[in-house]
Each structure stands twice: as C-alpha cells, then as structure tokens.
CSV table of C-alpha atoms in Angstrom, one decimal:
chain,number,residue,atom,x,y,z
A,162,UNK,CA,38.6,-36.9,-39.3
A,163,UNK,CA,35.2,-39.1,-40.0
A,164,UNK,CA,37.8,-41.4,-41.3
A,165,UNK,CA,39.7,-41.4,-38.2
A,166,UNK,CA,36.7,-42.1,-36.1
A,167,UNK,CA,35.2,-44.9,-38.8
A,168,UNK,CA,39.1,-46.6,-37.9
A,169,UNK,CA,38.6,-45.5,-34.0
A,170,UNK,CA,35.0,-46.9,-33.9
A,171,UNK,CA,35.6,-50.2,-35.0
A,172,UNK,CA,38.8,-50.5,-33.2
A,173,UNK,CA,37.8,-49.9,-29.6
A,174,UNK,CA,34.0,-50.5,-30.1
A,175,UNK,CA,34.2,-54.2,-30.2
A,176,UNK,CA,36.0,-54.1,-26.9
A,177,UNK,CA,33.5,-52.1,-25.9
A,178,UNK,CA,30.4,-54.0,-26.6
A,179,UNK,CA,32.3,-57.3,-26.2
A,180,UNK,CA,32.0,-58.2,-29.8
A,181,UNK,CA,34.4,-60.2,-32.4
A,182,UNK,CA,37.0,-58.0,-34.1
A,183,UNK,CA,36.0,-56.1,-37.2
A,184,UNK,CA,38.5,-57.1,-40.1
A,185,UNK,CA,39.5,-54.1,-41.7
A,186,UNK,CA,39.8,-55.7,-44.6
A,187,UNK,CA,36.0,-55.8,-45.0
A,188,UNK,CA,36.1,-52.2,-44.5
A,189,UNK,CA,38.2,-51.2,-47.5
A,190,UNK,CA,35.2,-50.2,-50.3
A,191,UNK,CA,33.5,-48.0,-48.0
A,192,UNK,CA,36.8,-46.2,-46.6
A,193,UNK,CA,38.0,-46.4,-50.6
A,194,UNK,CA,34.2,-44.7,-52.1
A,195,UNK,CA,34.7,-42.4,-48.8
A,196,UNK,CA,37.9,-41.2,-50.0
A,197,UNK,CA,37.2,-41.1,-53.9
A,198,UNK,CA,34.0,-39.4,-53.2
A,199,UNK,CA,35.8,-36.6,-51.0
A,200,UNK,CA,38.3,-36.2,-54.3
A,201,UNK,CA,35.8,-35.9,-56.8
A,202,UNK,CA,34.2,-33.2,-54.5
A,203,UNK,CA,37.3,-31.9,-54.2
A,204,UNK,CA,37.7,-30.9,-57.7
A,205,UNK,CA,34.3,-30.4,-58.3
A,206,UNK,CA,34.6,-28.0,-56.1
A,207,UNK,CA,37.2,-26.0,-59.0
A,208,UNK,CA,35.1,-27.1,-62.0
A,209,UNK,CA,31.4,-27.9,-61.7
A,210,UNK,CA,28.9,-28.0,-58.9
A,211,UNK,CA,27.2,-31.3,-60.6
A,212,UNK,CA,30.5,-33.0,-60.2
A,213,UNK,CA,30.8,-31.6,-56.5
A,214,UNK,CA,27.3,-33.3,-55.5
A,215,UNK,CA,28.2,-36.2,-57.0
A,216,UNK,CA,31.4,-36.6,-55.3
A,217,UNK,CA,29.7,-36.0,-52.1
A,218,UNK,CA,27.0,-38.5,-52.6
A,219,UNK,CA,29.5,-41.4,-53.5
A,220,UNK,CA,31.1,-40.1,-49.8
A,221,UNK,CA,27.3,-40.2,-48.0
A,222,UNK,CA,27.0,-43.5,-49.3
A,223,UNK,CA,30.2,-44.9,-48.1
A,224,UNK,CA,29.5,-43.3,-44.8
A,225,UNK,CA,25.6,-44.1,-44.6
A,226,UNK,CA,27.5,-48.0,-45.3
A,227,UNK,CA,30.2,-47.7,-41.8
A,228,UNK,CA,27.3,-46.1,-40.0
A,229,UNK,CA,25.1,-49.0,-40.7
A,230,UNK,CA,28.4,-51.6,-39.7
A,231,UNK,CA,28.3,-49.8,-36.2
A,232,UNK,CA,24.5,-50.1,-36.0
A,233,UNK,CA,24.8,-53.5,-36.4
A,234,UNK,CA,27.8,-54.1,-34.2
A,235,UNK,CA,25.6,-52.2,-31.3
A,236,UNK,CA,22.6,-54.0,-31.9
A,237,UNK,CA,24.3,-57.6,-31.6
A,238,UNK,CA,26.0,-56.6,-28.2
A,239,UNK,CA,24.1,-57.9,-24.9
A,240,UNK,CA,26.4,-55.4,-22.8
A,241,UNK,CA,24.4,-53.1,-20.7
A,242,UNK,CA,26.0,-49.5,-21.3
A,243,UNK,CA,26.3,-49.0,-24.8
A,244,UNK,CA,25.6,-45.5,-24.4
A,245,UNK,CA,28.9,-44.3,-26.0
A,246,UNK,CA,28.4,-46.5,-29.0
A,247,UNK,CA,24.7,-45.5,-29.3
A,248,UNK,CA,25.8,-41.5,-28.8
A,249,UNK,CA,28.6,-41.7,-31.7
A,250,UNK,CA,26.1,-44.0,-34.0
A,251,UNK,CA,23.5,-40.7,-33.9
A,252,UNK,CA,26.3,-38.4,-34.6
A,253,UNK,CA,27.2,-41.0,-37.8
A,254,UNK,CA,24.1,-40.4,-38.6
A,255,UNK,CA,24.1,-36.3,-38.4
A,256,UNK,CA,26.7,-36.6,-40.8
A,257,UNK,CA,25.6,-38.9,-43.4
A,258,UNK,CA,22.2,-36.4,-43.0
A,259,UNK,CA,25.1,-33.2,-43.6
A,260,UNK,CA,26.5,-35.1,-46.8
A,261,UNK,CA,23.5,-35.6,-48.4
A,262,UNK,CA,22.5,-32.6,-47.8
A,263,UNK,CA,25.3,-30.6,-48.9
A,264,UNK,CA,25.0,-33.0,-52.3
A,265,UNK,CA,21.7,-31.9,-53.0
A,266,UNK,CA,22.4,-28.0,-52.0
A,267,UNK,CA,24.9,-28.3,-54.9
A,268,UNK,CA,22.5,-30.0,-57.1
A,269,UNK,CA,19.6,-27.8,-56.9
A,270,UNK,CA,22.2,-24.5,-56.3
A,271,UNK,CA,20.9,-23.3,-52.8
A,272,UNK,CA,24.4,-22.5,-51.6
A,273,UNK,CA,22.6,-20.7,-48.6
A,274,UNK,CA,22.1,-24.3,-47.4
A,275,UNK,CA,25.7,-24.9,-47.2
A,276,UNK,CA,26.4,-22.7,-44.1
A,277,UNK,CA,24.1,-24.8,-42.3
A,278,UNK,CA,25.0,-27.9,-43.3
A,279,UNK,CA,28.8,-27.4,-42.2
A,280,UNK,CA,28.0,-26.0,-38.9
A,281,UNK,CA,25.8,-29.8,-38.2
A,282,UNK,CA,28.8,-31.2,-40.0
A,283,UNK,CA,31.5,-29.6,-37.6
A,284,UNK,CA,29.3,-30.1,-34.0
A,285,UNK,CA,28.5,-33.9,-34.8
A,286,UNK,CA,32.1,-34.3,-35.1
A,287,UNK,CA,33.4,-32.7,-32.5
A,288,UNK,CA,30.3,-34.8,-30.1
A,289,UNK,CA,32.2,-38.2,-31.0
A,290,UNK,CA,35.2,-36.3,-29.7
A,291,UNK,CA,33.3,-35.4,-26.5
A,292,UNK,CA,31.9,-39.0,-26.5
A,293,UNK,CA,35.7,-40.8,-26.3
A,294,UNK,CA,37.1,-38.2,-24.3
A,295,UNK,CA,34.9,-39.0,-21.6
A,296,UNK,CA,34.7,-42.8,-22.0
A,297,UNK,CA,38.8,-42.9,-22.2
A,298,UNK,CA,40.0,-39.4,-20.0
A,299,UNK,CA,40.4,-39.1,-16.3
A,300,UNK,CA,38.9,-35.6,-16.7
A,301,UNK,CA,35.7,-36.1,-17.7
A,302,UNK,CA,35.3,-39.4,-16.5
A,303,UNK,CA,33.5,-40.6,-12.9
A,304,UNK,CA,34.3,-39.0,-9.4
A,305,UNK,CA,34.1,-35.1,-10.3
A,306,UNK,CA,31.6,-34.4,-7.3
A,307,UNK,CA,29.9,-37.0,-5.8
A,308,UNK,CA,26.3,-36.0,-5.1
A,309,UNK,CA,26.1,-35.1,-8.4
A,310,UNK,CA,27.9,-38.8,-9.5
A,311,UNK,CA,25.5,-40.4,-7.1
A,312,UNK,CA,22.5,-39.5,-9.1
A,313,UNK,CA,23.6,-38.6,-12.5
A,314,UNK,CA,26.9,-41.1,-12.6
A,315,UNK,CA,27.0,-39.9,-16.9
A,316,UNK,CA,26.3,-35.9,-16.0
A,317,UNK,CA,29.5,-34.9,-17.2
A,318,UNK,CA,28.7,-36.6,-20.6
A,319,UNK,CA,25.7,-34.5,-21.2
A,320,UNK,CA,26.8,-31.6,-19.9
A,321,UNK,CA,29.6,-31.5,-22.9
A,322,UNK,CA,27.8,-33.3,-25.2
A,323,UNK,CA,24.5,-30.4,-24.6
A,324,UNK,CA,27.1,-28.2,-26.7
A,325,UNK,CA,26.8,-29.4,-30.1
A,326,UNK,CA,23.2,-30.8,-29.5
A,327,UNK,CA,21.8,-27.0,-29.3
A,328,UNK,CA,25.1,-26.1,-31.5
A,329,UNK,CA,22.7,-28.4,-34.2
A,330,UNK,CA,19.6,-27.2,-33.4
A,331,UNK,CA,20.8,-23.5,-33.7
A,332,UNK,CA,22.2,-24.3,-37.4
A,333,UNK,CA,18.8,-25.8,-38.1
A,334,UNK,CA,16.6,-23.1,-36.6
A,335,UNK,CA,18.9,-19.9,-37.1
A,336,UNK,CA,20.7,-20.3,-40.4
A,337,UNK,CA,20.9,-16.7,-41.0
A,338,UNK,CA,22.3,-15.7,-37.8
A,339,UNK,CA,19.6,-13.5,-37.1
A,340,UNK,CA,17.9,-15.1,-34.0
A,341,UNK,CA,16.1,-12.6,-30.9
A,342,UNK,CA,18.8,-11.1,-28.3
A,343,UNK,CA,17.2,-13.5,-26.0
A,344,UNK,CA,17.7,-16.6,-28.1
A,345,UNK,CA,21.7,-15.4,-27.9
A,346,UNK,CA,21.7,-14.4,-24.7
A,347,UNK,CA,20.4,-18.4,-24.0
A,348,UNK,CA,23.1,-19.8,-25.7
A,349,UNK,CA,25.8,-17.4,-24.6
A,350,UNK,CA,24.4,-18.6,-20.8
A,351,UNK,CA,25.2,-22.2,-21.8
A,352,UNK,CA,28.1,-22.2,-22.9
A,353,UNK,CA,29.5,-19.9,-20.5
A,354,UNK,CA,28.2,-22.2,-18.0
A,355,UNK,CA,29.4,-25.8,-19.4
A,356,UNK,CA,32.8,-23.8,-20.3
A,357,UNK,CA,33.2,-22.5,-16.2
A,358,UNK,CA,32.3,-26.8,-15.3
A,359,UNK,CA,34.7,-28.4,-18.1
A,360,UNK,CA,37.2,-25.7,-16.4
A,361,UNK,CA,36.6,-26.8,-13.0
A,362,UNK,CA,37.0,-30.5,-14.1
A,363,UNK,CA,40.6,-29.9,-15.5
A,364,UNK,CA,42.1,-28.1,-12.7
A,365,UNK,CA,40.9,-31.4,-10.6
A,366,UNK,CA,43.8,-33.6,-12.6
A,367,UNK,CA,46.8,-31.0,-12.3
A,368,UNK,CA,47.9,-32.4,-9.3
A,369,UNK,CA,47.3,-35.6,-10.4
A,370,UNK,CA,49.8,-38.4,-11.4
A,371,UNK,CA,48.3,-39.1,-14.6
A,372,UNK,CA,49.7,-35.8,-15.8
A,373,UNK,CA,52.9,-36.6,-15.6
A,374,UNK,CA,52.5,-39.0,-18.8
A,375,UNK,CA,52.6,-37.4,-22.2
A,376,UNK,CA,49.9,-38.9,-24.0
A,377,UNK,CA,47.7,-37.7,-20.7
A,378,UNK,CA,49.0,-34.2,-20.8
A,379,UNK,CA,48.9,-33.4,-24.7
A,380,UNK,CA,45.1,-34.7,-24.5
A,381,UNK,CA,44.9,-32.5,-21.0
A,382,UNK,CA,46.0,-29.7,-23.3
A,383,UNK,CA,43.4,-30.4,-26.3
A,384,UNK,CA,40.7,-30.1,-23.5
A,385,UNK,CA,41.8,-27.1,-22.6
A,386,UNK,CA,41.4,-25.8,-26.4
A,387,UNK,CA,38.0,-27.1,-26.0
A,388,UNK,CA,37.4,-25.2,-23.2
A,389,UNK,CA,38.7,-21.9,-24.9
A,390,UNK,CA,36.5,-22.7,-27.7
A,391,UNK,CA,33.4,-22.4,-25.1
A,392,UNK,CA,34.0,-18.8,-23.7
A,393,UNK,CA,35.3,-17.8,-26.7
A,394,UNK,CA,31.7,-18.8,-28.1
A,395,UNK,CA,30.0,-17.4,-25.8
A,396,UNK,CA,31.1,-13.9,-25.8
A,397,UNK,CA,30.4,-14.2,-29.4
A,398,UNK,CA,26.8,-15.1,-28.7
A,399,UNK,CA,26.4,-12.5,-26.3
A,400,UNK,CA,24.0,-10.0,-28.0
A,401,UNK,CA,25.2,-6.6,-27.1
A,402,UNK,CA,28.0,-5.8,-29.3
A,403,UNK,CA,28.9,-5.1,-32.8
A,404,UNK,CA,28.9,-7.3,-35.8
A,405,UNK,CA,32.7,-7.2,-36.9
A,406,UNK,CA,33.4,-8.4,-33.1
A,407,UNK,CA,30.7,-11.3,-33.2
A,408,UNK,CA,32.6,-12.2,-36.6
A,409,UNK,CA,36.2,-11.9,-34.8
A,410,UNK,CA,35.1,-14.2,-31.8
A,411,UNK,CA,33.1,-16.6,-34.1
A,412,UNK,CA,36.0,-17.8,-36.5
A,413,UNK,CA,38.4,-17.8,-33.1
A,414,UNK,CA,35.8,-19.9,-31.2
A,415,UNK,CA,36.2,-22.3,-34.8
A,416,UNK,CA,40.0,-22.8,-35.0
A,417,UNK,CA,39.7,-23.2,-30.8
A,418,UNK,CA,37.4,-26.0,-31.6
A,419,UNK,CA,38.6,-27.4,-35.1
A,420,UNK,CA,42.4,-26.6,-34.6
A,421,UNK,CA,43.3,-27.0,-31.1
A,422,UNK,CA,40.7,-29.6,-29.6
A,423,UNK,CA,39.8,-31.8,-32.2
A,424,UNK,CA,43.3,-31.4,-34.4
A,425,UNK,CA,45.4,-31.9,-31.0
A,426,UNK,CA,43.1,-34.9,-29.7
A,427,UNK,CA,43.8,-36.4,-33.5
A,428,UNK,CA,47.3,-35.6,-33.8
A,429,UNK,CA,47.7,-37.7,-30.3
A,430,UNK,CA,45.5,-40.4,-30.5
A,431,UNK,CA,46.1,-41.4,-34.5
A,432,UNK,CA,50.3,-40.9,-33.4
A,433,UNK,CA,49.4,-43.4,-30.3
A,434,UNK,CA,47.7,-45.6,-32.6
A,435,UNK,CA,49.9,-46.0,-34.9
A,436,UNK,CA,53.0,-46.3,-33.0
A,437,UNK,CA,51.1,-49.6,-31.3
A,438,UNK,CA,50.2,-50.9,-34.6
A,439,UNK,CA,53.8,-50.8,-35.4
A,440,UNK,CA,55.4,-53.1,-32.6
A,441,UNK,CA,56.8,-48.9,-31.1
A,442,UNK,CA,56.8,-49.8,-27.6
A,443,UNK,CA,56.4,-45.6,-27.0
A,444,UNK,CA,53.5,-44.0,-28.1
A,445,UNK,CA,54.9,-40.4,-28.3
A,446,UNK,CA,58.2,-40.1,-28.8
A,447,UNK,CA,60.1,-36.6,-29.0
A,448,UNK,CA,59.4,-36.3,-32.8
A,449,UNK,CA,55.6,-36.1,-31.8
A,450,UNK,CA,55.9,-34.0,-29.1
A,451,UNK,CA,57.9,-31.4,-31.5
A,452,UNK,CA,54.5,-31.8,-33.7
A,453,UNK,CA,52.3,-31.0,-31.0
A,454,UNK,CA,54.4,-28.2,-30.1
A,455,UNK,CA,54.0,-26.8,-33.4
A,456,UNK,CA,50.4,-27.4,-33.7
A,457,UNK,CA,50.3,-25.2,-30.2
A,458,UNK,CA,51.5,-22.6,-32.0
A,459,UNK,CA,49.8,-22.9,-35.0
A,460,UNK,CA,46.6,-22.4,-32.9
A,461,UNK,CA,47.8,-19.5,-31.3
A,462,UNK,CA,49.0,-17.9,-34.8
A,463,UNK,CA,45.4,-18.5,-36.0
A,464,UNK,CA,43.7,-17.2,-33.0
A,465,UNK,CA,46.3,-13.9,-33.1
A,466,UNK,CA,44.7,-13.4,-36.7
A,467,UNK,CA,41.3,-13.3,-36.1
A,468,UNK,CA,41.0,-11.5,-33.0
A,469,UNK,CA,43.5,-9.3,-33.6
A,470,UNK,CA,42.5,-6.6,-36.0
A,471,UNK,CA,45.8,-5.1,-37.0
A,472,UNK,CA,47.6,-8.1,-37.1
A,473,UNK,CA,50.0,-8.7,-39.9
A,474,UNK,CA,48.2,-10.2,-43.0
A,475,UNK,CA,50.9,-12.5,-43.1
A,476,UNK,CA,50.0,-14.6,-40.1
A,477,UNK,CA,46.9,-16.4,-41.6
A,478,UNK,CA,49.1,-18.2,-44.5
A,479,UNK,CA,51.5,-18.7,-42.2
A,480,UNK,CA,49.0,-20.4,-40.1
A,481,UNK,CA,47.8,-22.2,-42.7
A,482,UNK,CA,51.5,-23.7,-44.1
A,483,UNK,CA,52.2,-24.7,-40.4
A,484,UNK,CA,49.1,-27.0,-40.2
A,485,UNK,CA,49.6,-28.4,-44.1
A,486,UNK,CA,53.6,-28.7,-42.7
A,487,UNK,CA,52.0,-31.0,-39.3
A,488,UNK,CA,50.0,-33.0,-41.2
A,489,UNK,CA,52.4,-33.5,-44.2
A,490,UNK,CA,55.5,-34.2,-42.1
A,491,UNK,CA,52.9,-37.2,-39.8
A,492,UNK,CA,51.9,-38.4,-42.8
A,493,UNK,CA,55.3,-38.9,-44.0
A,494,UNK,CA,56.7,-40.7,-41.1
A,495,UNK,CA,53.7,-41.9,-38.7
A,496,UNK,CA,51.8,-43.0,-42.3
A,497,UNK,CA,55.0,-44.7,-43.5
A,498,UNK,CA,55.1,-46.9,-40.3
A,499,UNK,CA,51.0,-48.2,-41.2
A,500,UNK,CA,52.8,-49.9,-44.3
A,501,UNK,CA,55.6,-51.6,-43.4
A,502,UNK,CA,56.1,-54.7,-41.2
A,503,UNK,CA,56.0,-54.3,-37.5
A,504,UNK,CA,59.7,-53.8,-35.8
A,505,UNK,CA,58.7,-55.8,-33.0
A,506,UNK,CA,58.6,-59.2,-35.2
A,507,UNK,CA,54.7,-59.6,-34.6
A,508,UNK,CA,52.4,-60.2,-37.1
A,509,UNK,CA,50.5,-57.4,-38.0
C-alpha cells in the first residue's frame, strides 16, 4: 500500500498544488530500495532478526527519501489549501517514524515494541485513505449540513481523520492494552460517535446519481467497511465485557479496516489507474467488478472467523487463499497492462 500512495501522491499532488509533473523515472531508486528493503525483511523475518532490521532500514530510508520529494513539492506550491498534501506528508512521516522503529526493535530485541509500532503503522495508512477519500468522494466532501459547512467547511475531514490521530496516540500511551475503564469508555464514545456521522453521510448519496457509476459505488461500498470497522471498534473498546470478546471484535474491527476499506479503496482506484494509463477507455470492466465481488466475500469470510467462535477452522485459510487469489489474479492481468504499450496508440 505505501507504495500505492508514494505512486498516488505524486500523481494527483502536482495537480493539486499546481506543480510540474513528477517523472517517475526519478522515482525509481527509492521505489526499488523500498521494495528490496521490504524483501530482505521479508526473509529476515525466517532467518535472523539482524537481517530483518536491516531490511527495514534500507525501506525507512527509501520512504524517509519520497517523503522528503512531497515535502518539497508542498513547499514550492503558492496554492492556498494544501491541507490534504500537508495531512498525508505527516502521515509519511508516522511511517518512516514506524519503520525505523520496528528496525531498531529488532536490533536491540524489544519485540514488545513491535505491537505498537504496527498499530501507528496501520492508522497512518489508513489517514491518507481518509485524506483522498474526502478530497476525491461525494460522501465526505462539502454540502453534508450547512451550518456546520458554513463554519467548519473541512469538519468532515477531521472528524474521520480524529480516528487514527487518537488510534496513534493510544498505541503510544497504551501499548499493553491495559488503559482505565474510563480511558476505553472515551474511545469507545468516539468512535461510536464518528461511526453514527460517517453513516449518516452515506445514506445522503443513495439516492444520488453518482451511485449509479461503478467506480462510485465500489468506493461507496469500501466506506461502508470503514464504517463497520468503527462500531465494530468500538464495542471492542467498550470496557465492560470479557477478554476473549474484546479479542473477537478487535481482529474483526482490523480486517473491516485493512480488508474491506483500505483493500477495496485499493483494489478500485489502482484498477482505475491503471486501466487509464493503458489507453482502456473503461475503468472497471466486468473482470474487476468479479474481483471486488470476491474481495466482498473475502471480508465477510474473515469477519465470520473471528467473531464467530465455532466457526469452521477452515474458513481463515480459505480467507487467506481468496485474498492471495485477488491480488495474484490483478497482478497478472491489470500489472501486465503497466508494461506494455498503450492500446489507444498514445504515447505512454
């Protein structure tokens, strides 16, 4: 995914902030170290923790790198909102903060600080989702209720984006888990609260026109995840209840979060993007819309398994083979398309 949104970033955030195109091709040694660093880790990860944290800094320093390229592409712009830019810039920075981190945890073996580290990891991503979404999507854009828009015209943005700000905070202060009732209480409140707003938000576009386009309404439905994600969170924050519950809800609330709104706003946009790159004059065809379909119930598969206590053990592979068979079979035929001429005769 950072890779996706180091490709997103310096795709639409020239338009953006009205700046020159960024050539990719002087992006290829940090999105190559990125990638080499991740497969080092990768093994690492088998054989020796020193080859882990090694791996993982060659990937902080190719990200700290891209981070600093959208710095400097914010900094040169004279446009007045670059709020969205500046929002996923911090976020670039929480993760280049969660790589080095995770490095030297494997370094110095303090494995407790991984936990932490992933959570930061996980929420900064899923705040440059929030950040697009509501730059690019009718539902969390402009117009929701006006005396609100009138004197907070950006309150939907913080609302969402207040999720993974005290999502961080909580990985940094509670690493253990083991924070006061009223401390969970808090954060079952909020996102109870942002979950019943986000809610009220997507029912406003169901009527709407822009529903009836695919691209719309397969990102309508990753929302939707997202806003799963929220009450399923809270309800495992709330502090009356037993431990293998908390656990249950927790991992749900993950693959509601990791699976359904970040993998089905991914699936979309990256098969939009490269279906434009290629000359395709439609951006999801009926191919794609049978691999969202299967990532739908991929989600629900991994949802049945962790909330479900007798479920059959076989559903959590089975989970697992569906995504590996979404993300092998778009590799294999949307990935193929980034390589080859465009069928429109364009240059590109």
């Amino acid at each position: 995914m950072p890779l996706f949104i180091a490709g997103f970033v310096f795709t639409a955030g020239p338009r953006w902030l009205q700046r020159p195109p960024v050539s990719a091709y002087g992006l290829r040694w940090p999105v190559w170290l990125y990638a080499s660093g991740w497969a080092l880790a990768v093994a690492g990860f088998q054989l020796s923790d020193g080859l882990a944290a090694g791996g993982l800094a060659i990937a902080c320093g190719a990200w700290a790198a891209l981070t600093l390229r959208v710095l400097r592409l914010r900094s040169g712009s004279q446009v007045a909102d670059r709020q969205h830019v500046t929002g996923m810039a911090v976020a670039c920075l929480a993760i280049v903060a969660c790589l080095a981190a995770s490095s030297l945890a494997l370094l110095l073996t303090r494995p407790q600080w991984l936990g932490s580290t992933l959570r930061i990891g996980l929420w900064s991503v899923a705040a440059i989702f929030l950040i697009v979404s509501h730059r690019m999507l009718p539902f969390l854009g402009k117009g929701a209720w006006r005396l609100l828009d009138a004197r907070w015209p950006d309150w939907p943005l913080w609302l969402v984006v207040s999720v993974p700000l005290v999502q961080i905070a909580a990985a940094i202060l509670d690493p253990g888990h083991s924070a006061p009732r009223a401390w969970r209480a808090a954060e079952a409140a909020l996102l109870a609260f942002v979950a019943t707003v986000c809610l009220l938000l997507a029912l406003r576009l169901r009527r709407q026109a822009a529903l009836r386009q695919p691209l719309v309404a397969m990102l309508f439905v990753a929302f939707l995840w997202w806003d799963l994600a929220l009450w399923l969170g809270a309800a495992s924050h709330w502090p009356w209840g037993s431990d293998g519950r908390w656990r249950a809800l927790d991992i749900a609330q993950l693959h509601a979060l990791a699976l359904g709104f970040l993998g089905g706003t991914l699936l979309v946009m990256a098969s939009r993007v490269s279906s434009a790159r290629s000359g395709r004059p439609q951006a999801i065809d009926k191919a794609a819309r049978l691999l969202y379909a299967a990532l739908q119930a991929t989600v629900v598969l991994r949802l049945t398994s962790a909330l479900w206590a007798q479920a059959p053990a076989l559903l959590l592979p089975l989970a697992a083979c569906a995504w590996m068979g979404i993300a092998g079979i778009w590799a294999a035929r949307h990935g193929r398309w980034l390589g080859c001429p465009r069928v429109d005769g364009r240059p590109g």
